[in-house]
């Protein structure tokens, strides 16, 4: 008791003394790391600048435009466009502008190539939605102005490259016209627009590039229709497939006359292959078709004669054509062969000869090659050298040159789906991988430098050396568990279906594993990873087992496709086992029980509302049977506005006779009126959150009992009209309703309506409170509200003697079916920022005060003390309340610049913030992910339980030594004096 | 020694009788010198010693009362110090309060030792002891009161529930929006 109260004192002190948490400049990078990514590359354009550094401009699926250093793969500059501003095409104009077309072809921007500054932006409208094309002809001029040709939204535009002004436009208003290609042969000023109309009509428009005048319009009818895309084989010939996918149509429109030839695929290849698709390529004279197993390259000879040049069953990727001289085009081909990839560069007109043939060893964990981009350079002997940029299945980007991987970027980490953590192995003999200072001299030098720094004798270079020594301290990146629990593994699942283990010390990748279960297969056509769960966390018994995670994935986008489970060891990164389920996975419920080997019990709910228990062992089943009647589950059907509660009934009946499968029955349902409410957010407490106490001591030694329940659900609904963008409705038509629902009984514990408010709602639930963020239309500002729930039925437990003797029932297990008497307190405040994510710090024992972590629209993470969101704040707090730490009420929440967790950095495209408790009670680990990754340690009440990093151990040591010496000397002196006294 | 023995052995050459015959005036033939009042010294040995003892015990009793009252001054001083220290918890006020608690306790432990010098079967030490104990208890009470005003005394319900873990719930429910 005494210790605890003492501890609370220190807490109180530390929190009252230092309300601002910030870093010194030299502390940046000591405990935090930041990594920049760009995402899976969609398109790459090599800059052909002669002078300056070689660079490549890429656009990615994360809507990033970036300029990369071709030598090292570093980012020169990078821009993240908005989530709905998808990039359709990029190119380089005039050798110094990067032109991007985005938002379905409606926004055209130009960026300065060396520094990434935007030069101009123009908005392109059109009559209807269509494919979009961006062409940057090199020598098409219009009044000395270089011209860009853009086809978007059913309209052809010619745009000035200098200022983005639209020079002319031409509409293609024919109702059913679907553009397939826009062709502008080099050196010509005729634009050909080809496309399909009305299923079976082939249309060709010839347009004068100077003024947009329609010169010719031809059409031809093909009774069999078309399938998919067309491939351009020359400037005046395209190849298409008919709707059955078995006949190739070669259509040429030389001189404005359409002529065609039909070639059944079976004529070219003997054995039947099934339906094929055309792989679009820009290599002249050659195109490829792909069936399930085979890829076939076909050459077009003369006028429509086809010839198979290669047939391969290997996975293959082809680059676009690269013109290396007036009439020569080269392209790259990459084929897989077990652990190697073969790169061949060929000339377009000469299939059999290879310009280059190289084999490169490739990590199997990178999967298949998805995209290839080729670039050439001139070697010292004036011959052509080629380098290729390849995009792998795991979204990584590699540059190959001279048979080697020059650099690689793990850009899969830009699209993280889910994160969990794992402990590192305990330090044992033979396990330790700590690096010992290899050299005594180095060691001495390091300490001399440090001493110099302490005595302020160090020169700027020395300071830099000291700083880099601090940053590279091997202590924080060891591969073993530490006392404070700062070193952990972050296990992340990316959209590419790859698992990465990142070390929290320095953010390096410890292992990565491309999930085999997420590969395309016969049974699983388009597998997608869904979530990560901690499967086995050994701590008490089963210490020798390695921890493992569960990856839940599904064979397709719809919720009734069957699921796949994979179990991955987090120490080794090996897949332990994988299960192809015969049922769908709609929900995964981790249960608060573990079996004898510390495997957590999970309940998987399928589309028919059967519950399946995993792991499928008898031990797990017996544990489950014991708790059978206490396990419930609920489902939120946000489309219908219904929340349903279910209980487990009995073993499955019918087709699946499995003792791990259980039927469920409906218990309750909460139906929101669909004409007035639409569910937009639900949030629950984190399953692993630890709460230290159920009591809250308020001013004057009074006690309030928190209503702490794991089974509370916060639901926010808005008026259906107001579910759109902010400002789309008037305040009178819009409202936001917040509910607190008990998910076992379906009881609504609290309901509050915010009139004139609108979503999006970001909420976080912790202990007995929920904080949510929304927009107030009346005040034209964002607002944050807090609701705290207290248990009134416990409030009369005030007899000290009963409490001293323990004769109370405050800690005895309670059933939610007993009627709770709750009271809620709530308060709202204005807040300046709009949010992308919200989280709360979590610590090992839950004693440390909490901070809210707000992911702001500027992609930064802001820490805000929970004390600012305390519904007991008043304008004039009494003396007792002030002592308790209640801050006087203000109408808006303060933003303290020093409390940005990300300090000067930005986590571009911020999507989520994860907090993990360290073993040290004061400290919590924070991981923010988006396109970038950021990790740091936070101590919401300062590190009251450990010495700070800048604590002078030397001074302490010197003091101790001096004291011991002084004691010894004075002891000797007093001995002598005593002796003399005796002689006297 | 040899010499003395010889003298002692060879009989007495002269002797002075120091015995006081004054107690038997009847046997006395020499009148008292003028101005000498027999009555004033007319006391036997035992009375003198008893008187001395009485004086001593009186003195002891007096001293014992003094010692017993000593904590009172202490009490006043402590009270002043406490008033100076104020009602907020910091190093000084905690130090004062704990010394205010510790002093009476150590004094109470050493009650016997404090009154040891004044132990006498004629002196009644019960009174002083009781006063001493009472005053020290008063000091202790003052210390406790101070502790309470500092808010460090666990007499409120809040002091006993502040680390009470939350009650376990019997039921468990999970789920949410379908994946």
CSV table of C-alpha atoms in Angstrom, one decimal, chain A residues 599-880:
chain,number,residue,atom,x,y,z
A,599,UNK,CA,-2.6,-21.7,-28.3
A,600,UNK,CA,-5.4,-19.2,-28.3
A,601,UNK,CA,-8.8,-20.6,-29.0
A,602,UNK,CA,-10.5,-18.9,-32.0
A,603,UNK,CA,-14.0,-19.1,-33.2
A,604,UNK,CA,-14.6,-18.7,-36.9
A,605,UNK,CA,-18.0,-17.8,-38.1
A,606,UNK,CA,-19.0,-18.9,-41.6
A,607,UNK,CA,-21.6,-17.4,-44.0
A,608,UNK,CA,-24.3,-19.7,-42.6
A,609,UNK,CA,-23.6,-18.5,-39.1
A,610,UNK,CA,-22.0,-21.8,-38.0
A,611,UNK,CA,-19.2,-21.3,-35.5
A,612,UNK,CA,-16.1,-23.4,-36.0
A,613,UNK,CA,-13.6,-23.8,-33.2
A,614,UNK,CA,-9.8,-23.8,-33.8
A,615,UNK,CA,-7.4,-25.3,-32.9
A,616,UNK,CA,-9.2,-28.6,-33.6
A,617,UNK,CA,-7.8,-30.5,-30.6
A,618,UNK,CA,-9.6,-32.3,-27.8
A,619,UNK,CA,-8.0,-30.2,-25.2
A,620,UNK,CA,-9.3,-27.0,-26.8
A,621,UNK,CA,-12.7,-28.6,-27.2
A,622,UNK,CA,-12.9,-29.5,-23.5
A,623,UNK,CA,-12.0,-25.9,-22.5
A,624,UNK,CA,-14.5,-24.6,-24.9
A,625,UNK,CA,-17.2,-27.0,-23.6
A,626,UNK,CA,-16.7,-25.7,-20.1
A,627,UNK,CA,-17.3,-22.1,-21.2
A,628,UNK,CA,-19.8,-23.0,-23.8
A,629,UNK,CA,-22.8,-21.3,-22.3
A,630,UNK,CA,-20.9,-18.1,-21.7
A,631,UNK,CA,-19.8,-17.5,-25.2
A,632,UNK,CA,-21.8,-15.1,-27.4
A,633,UNK,CA,-21.1,-13.3,-30.6
A,634,UNK,CA,-22.6,-10.4,-32.5
A,635,UNK,CA,-22.7,-9.2,-36.0
A,636,UNK,CA,-23.0,-5.7,-37.3
A,637,UNK,CA,-24.9,-5.6,-40.6
A,638,UNK,CA,-24.1,-2.1,-41.6
A,639,UNK,CA,-26.0,-2.2,-44.9
A,640,UNK,CA,-29.3,-3.1,-43.2
A,641,UNK,CA,-28.6,-1.1,-40.0
A,642,UNK,CA,-29.1,-4.2,-37.8
A,643,UNK,CA,-26.9,-5.4,-34.9
A,644,UNK,CA,-27.7,-9.0,-34.0
A,645,UNK,CA,-26.6,-11.0,-31.0
A,646,UNK,CA,-26.1,-14.7,-31.1
A,647,UNK,CA,-25.5,-17.6,-28.7
A,648,UNK,CA,-24.1,-21.0,-29.4
A,649,UNK,CA,-26.7,-23.7,-29.6
A,650,UNK,CA,-25.5,-27.2,-30.2
A,651,UNK,CA,-23.3,-29.2,-32.6
A,652,UNK,CA,-23.8,-28.7,-36.2
A,653,UNK,CA,-26.5,-30.7,-37.8
A,654,UNK,CA,-26.7,-31.7,-41.4
A,655,UNK,CA,-24.1,-32.0,-44.0
A,656,UNK,CA,-21.0,-31.4,-41.8
A,657,UNK,CA,-20.8,-33.8,-38.9
A,658,UNK,CA,-17.9,-32.2,-37.1
A,659,UNK,CA,-17.6,-31.9,-33.4
A,660,UNK,CA,-15.8,-28.6,-33.7
A,661,UNK,CA,-18.7,-27.0,-35.5
A,662,UNK,CA,-21.6,-25.4,-33.6
A,663,UNK,CA,-25.0,-24.1,-34.6
A,664,UNK,CA,-25.9,-20.7,-33.3
A,665,UNK,CA,-29.2,-19.0,-32.5
A,666,UNK,CA,-30.3,-15.4,-32.6
A,667,UNK,CA,-30.7,-13.8,-29.2
A,668,UNK,CA,-31.4,-10.2,-29.8
A,669,UNK,CA,-31.3,-7.6,-32.5
A,670,UNK,CA,-31.0,-3.8,-32.5
A,671,UNK,CA,-32.6,-2.3,-35.6
A,672,UNK,CA,-31.8,1.2,-36.5
A,673,UNK,CA,-34.6,3.0,-38.5
A,674,UNK,CA,-33.2,3.0,-42.0
A,675,UNK,CA,-34.9,6.3,-42.9
A,676,UNK,CA,-33.2,8.2,-40.1
A,677,UNK,CA,-30.0,6.3,-39.2
A,678,UNK,CA,-27.1,4.7,-41.0
A,679,UNK,CA,-24.3,3.0,-39.2
A,680,UNK,CA,-20.9,4.5,-40.0
A,681,UNK,CA,-18.6,3.4,-37.2
A,682,UNK,CA,-18.4,0.7,-34.6
A,683,UNK,CA,-15.6,0.3,-32.1
A,684,UNK,CA,-14.8,-1.9,-29.2
A,685,UNK,CA,-12.1,-2.1,-26.6
A,686,UNK,CA,-8.9,-3.8,-27.5
A,687,UNK,CA,-9.0,-7.5,-26.3
A,688,UNK,CA,-5.6,-7.3,-24.7
A,689,UNK,CA,-6.1,-4.1,-22.9
A,690,UNK,CA,-5.2,-4.2,-19.2
A,691,UNK,CA,-7.1,-2.1,-16.7
A,692,UNK,CA,-5.4,-1.5,-13.4
A,693,UNK,CA,-8.4,-0.5,-11.2
A,694,UNK,CA,-12.1,-0.3,-11.3
A,695,UNK,CA,-12.2,2.7,-9.0
A,696,UNK,CA,-11.6,6.3,-9.8
A,697,UNK,CA,-10.8,8.5,-6.9
A,698,UNK,CA,-12.2,12.0,-7.4
A,699,UNK,CA,-11.8,15.1,-5.4
A,700,UNK,CA,-12.4,14.9,-1.6
A,701,UNK,CA,-11.5,11.2,-1.4
A,702,UNK,CA,-14.7,10.3,-3.1
A,703,UNK,CA,-14.8,7.2,-5.2
A,704,UNK,CA,-16.5,6.5,-8.5
A,705,UNK,CA,-16.6,3.0,-9.9
A,706,UNK,CA,-15.9,2.6,-13.5
A,707,UNK,CA,-18.1,0.4,-15.6
A,708,UNK,CA,-15.5,-1.8,-17.2
A,709,UNK,CA,-16.8,-4.3,-19.6
A,710,UNK,CA,-15.1,-6.1,-22.5
A,711,UNK,CA,-18.5,-6.5,-24.1
A,712,UNK,CA,-19.3,-2.9,-24.9
A,713,UNK,CA,-19.8,-1.7,-28.4
A,714,UNK,CA,-19.8,1.9,-29.5
A,715,UNK,CA,-21.9,2.5,-32.6
A,716,UNK,CA,-22.2,5.8,-34.4
A,717,UNK,CA,-25.0,6.4,-36.9
A,718,UNK,CA,-25.8,9.4,-39.0
A,719,UNK,CA,-28.8,10.5,-41.0
A,720,UNK,CA,-28.6,8.8,-44.4
A,721,UNK,CA,-28.6,12.2,-46.1
A,722,UNK,CA,-25.6,13.2,-44.1
A,723,UNK,CA,-23.5,10.2,-44.9
A,724,UNK,CA,-21.9,11.9,-47.8
A,725,UNK,CA,-19.2,14.6,-47.8
A,726,UNK,CA,-19.0,17.3,-45.2
A,727,UNK,CA,-21.1,20.2,-46.2
A,728,UNK,CA,-23.5,18.2,-48.5
A,729,UNK,CA,-26.4,18.7,-46.1
A,730,UNK,CA,-27.7,21.5,-44.0
A,731,UNK,CA,-27.4,21.2,-40.2
A,732,UNK,CA,-31.1,20.7,-39.8
A,733,UNK,CA,-31.0,17.6,-41.9
A,734,UNK,CA,-28.1,16.0,-40.3
A,735,UNK,CA,-27.5,14.4,-37.0
A,736,UNK,CA,-25.2,11.9,-35.4
A,737,UNK,CA,-26.3,9.4,-32.8
A,738,UNK,CA,-23.8,7.6,-30.5
A,739,UNK,CA,-24.8,4.3,-28.8
A,740,UNK,CA,-23.2,2.2,-26.2
A,741,UNK,CA,-24.5,-1.3,-26.6
A,742,UNK,CA,-23.9,-4.4,-24.4
A,743,UNK,CA,-23.1,-7.1,-26.9
A,744,UNK,CA,-24.1,-10.0,-24.6
A,745,UNK,CA,-27.6,-8.8,-23.8
A,746,UNK,CA,-28.2,-6.2,-26.5
A,747,UNK,CA,-29.0,-3.6,-23.9
A,748,UNK,CA,-28.5,-0.1,-25.0
A,749,UNK,CA,-26.6,1.5,-22.1
A,750,UNK,CA,-26.4,5.0,-23.4
A,751,UNK,CA,-27.6,6.9,-26.4
A,752,UNK,CA,-26.8,10.5,-27.3
A,753,UNK,CA,-27.8,12.6,-30.3
A,754,UNK,CA,-25.6,15.4,-31.7
A,755,UNK,CA,-27.8,17.5,-33.9
A,756,UNK,CA,-26.3,19.3,-36.8
A,757,UNK,CA,-23.3,16.9,-36.9
A,758,UNK,CA,-21.9,14.7,-39.5
A,759,UNK,CA,-19.4,12.0,-40.0
A,760,UNK,CA,-16.8,10.6,-40.7
A,761,UNK,CA,-16.6,9.4,-37.2
A,762,UNK,CA,-13.3,8.2,-35.8
A,763,UNK,CA,-13.6,6.6,-32.3
A,764,UNK,CA,-11.5,4.9,-29.8
A,765,UNK,CA,-12.7,2.8,-26.8
A,766,UNK,CA,-10.6,2.2,-23.7
A,767,UNK,CA,-11.3,1.3,-20.1
A,768,UNK,CA,-14.7,2.9,-19.4
A,769,UNK,CA,-14.5,5.7,-21.9
A,770,UNK,CA,-14.9,6.3,-25.6
A,771,UNK,CA,-13.7,9.3,-27.5
A,772,UNK,CA,-15.0,10.1,-30.9
A,773,UNK,CA,-14.3,12.7,-33.6
A,774,UNK,CA,-16.9,14.2,-36.0
A,775,UNK,CA,-17.9,17.4,-37.8
A,776,UNK,CA,-20.2,20.0,-36.3
A,777,UNK,CA,-22.0,21.6,-39.2
A,778,UNK,CA,-23.4,24.4,-37.1
A,779,UNK,CA,-20.0,25.5,-35.7
A,780,UNK,CA,-18.2,24.6,-39.0
A,781,UNK,CA,-15.6,22.9,-36.9
A,782,UNK,CA,-14.5,19.4,-36.0
A,783,UNK,CA,-15.5,18.3,-32.6
A,784,UNK,CA,-14.4,15.6,-30.2
A,785,UNK,CA,-16.6,14.1,-27.6
A,786,UNK,CA,-15.9,11.9,-24.6
A,787,UNK,CA,-18.3,9.6,-22.9
A,788,UNK,CA,-17.4,8.0,-19.6
A,789,UNK,CA,-19.5,5.3,-18.0
A,790,UNK,CA,-19.7,4.7,-14.3
A,791,UNK,CA,-21.3,1.9,-12.4
A,792,UNK,CA,-23.8,3.4,-10.0
A,793,UNK,CA,-24.7,0.1,-8.3
A,794,UNK,CA,-21.2,-0.1,-6.7
A,795,UNK,CA,-21.2,3.5,-5.5
A,796,UNK,CA,-22.5,2.7,-2.0
A,797,UNK,CA,-19.5,0.5,-1.2
A,798,UNK,CA,-18.1,3.2,1.1
A,799,UNK,CA,-17.6,1.3,4.4
A,800,UNK,CA,-13.9,1.5,5.1
A,801,UNK,CA,-13.9,-1.5,7.5
A,802,UNK,CA,-15.5,-3.7,5.0
A,803,UNK,CA,-13.0,-2.7,2.4
A,804,UNK,CA,-10.1,-3.1,4.9
A,805,UNK,CA,-11.2,-6.6,5.8
A,806,UNK,CA,-12.0,-7.5,2.3
A,807,UNK,CA,-15.7,-8.2,3.0
A,808,UNK,CA,-17.0,-6.7,-0.2
A,809,UNK,CA,-18.0,-8.2,-3.5
A,810,UNK,CA,-16.4,-5.7,-5.8
A,811,UNK,CA,-14.1,-8.2,-7.4
A,812,UNK,CA,-16.3,-11.2,-7.6
A,813,UNK,CA,-17.3,-12.2,-11.1
A,814,UNK,CA,-20.4,-10.6,-12.4
A,815,UNK,CA,-22.9,-11.6,-15.0
A,816,UNK,CA,-24.1,-9.1,-17.6
A,817,UNK,CA,-27.6,-10.4,-17.2
A,818,UNK,CA,-27.8,-8.7,-13.8
A,819,UNK,CA,-29.3,-5.3,-14.4
A,820,UNK,CA,-26.5,-2.6,-14.4
A,821,UNK,CA,-27.2,0.9,-13.1
A,822,UNK,CA,-24.9,3.1,-15.1
A,823,UNK,CA,-24.4,6.8,-15.3
A,824,UNK,CA,-22.5,8.5,-18.0
A,825,UNK,CA,-20.7,11.7,-18.1
A,826,UNK,CA,-19.9,13.4,-21.4
A,827,UNK,CA,-18.4,16.5,-22.8
A,828,UNK,CA,-17.6,17.9,-26.2
A,829,UNK,CA,-14.8,20.1,-27.4
A,830,UNK,CA,-13.8,21.7,-30.7
A,831,UNK,CA,-10.7,20.3,-32.4
A,832,UNK,CA,-8.8,21.9,-35.2
A,833,UNK,CA,-7.7,19.0,-37.3
A,834,UNK,CA,-9.6,16.4,-39.3
A,835,UNK,CA,-8.3,12.9,-38.5
A,836,UNK,CA,-7.2,9.9,-40.4
A,837,UNK,CA,-6.8,7.6,-37.4
A,838,UNK,CA,-7.1,7.6,-33.7
A,839,UNK,CA,-5.6,5.3,-31.0
A,840,UNK,CA,-4.8,5.3,-27.4
A,841,UNK,CA,-1.6,4.4,-25.6
A,842,UNK,CA,-1.6,1.1,-23.7
A,843,UNK,CA,0.8,0.1,-21.0
A,844,UNK,CA,1.7,-3.2,-19.3
A,845,UNK,CA,-0.3,-2.8,-16.1
A,846,UNK,CA,-2.6,0.1,-17.1
A,847,UNK,CA,-1.4,2.4,-14.3
A,848,UNK,CA,0.2,5.1,-16.4
A,849,UNK,CA,-2.1,7.8,-17.6
A,850,UNK,CA,-3.3,7.6,-21.1
A,851,UNK,CA,-2.7,9.7,-24.2
A,852,UNK,CA,-4.8,9.8,-27.3
A,853,UNK,CA,-2.8,9.4,-30.5
A,854,UNK,CA,-4.4,11.3,-33.3
A,855,UNK,CA,-3.4,10.8,-36.9
A,856,UNK,CA,-3.9,14.2,-38.4
A,857,UNK,CA,-4.7,15.1,-42.0
A,858,UNK,CA,-1.2,16.3,-42.3
A,859,UNK,CA,0.0,12.7,-41.8
A,860,UNK,CA,1.5,13.4,-38.4
A,861,UNK,CA,0.7,11.8,-35.1
A,862,UNK,CA,-0.3,14.1,-32.3
A,863,UNK,CA,-0.3,13.0,-28.7
A,864,UNK,CA,-3.1,14.5,-26.6
A,865,UNK,CA,-3.5,13.9,-22.9
A,866,UNK,CA,-6.7,12.1,-21.9
A,867,UNK,CA,-6.9,14.7,-19.1
A,868,UNK,CA,-8.1,17.2,-21.8
A,869,UNK,CA,-11.0,14.9,-22.5
A,870,UNK,CA,-12.3,14.6,-19.0
A,871,UNK,CA,-16.1,15.2,-18.7
A,872,UNK,CA,-15.5,16.5,-15.2
A,873,UNK,CA,-13.7,19.5,-16.4
A,874,UNK,CA,-15.4,22.8,-15.4
A,875,UNK,CA,-14.7,26.4,-16.1
A,876,UNK,CA,-13.7,27.1,-12.5
A,877,UNK,CA,-12.5,23.9,-10.8
A,878,UNK,CA,-12.4,23.9,-7.1
A,879,UNK,CA,-9.1,23.7,-5.2
A,880,UNK,CA,-9.6,20.0,-4.6
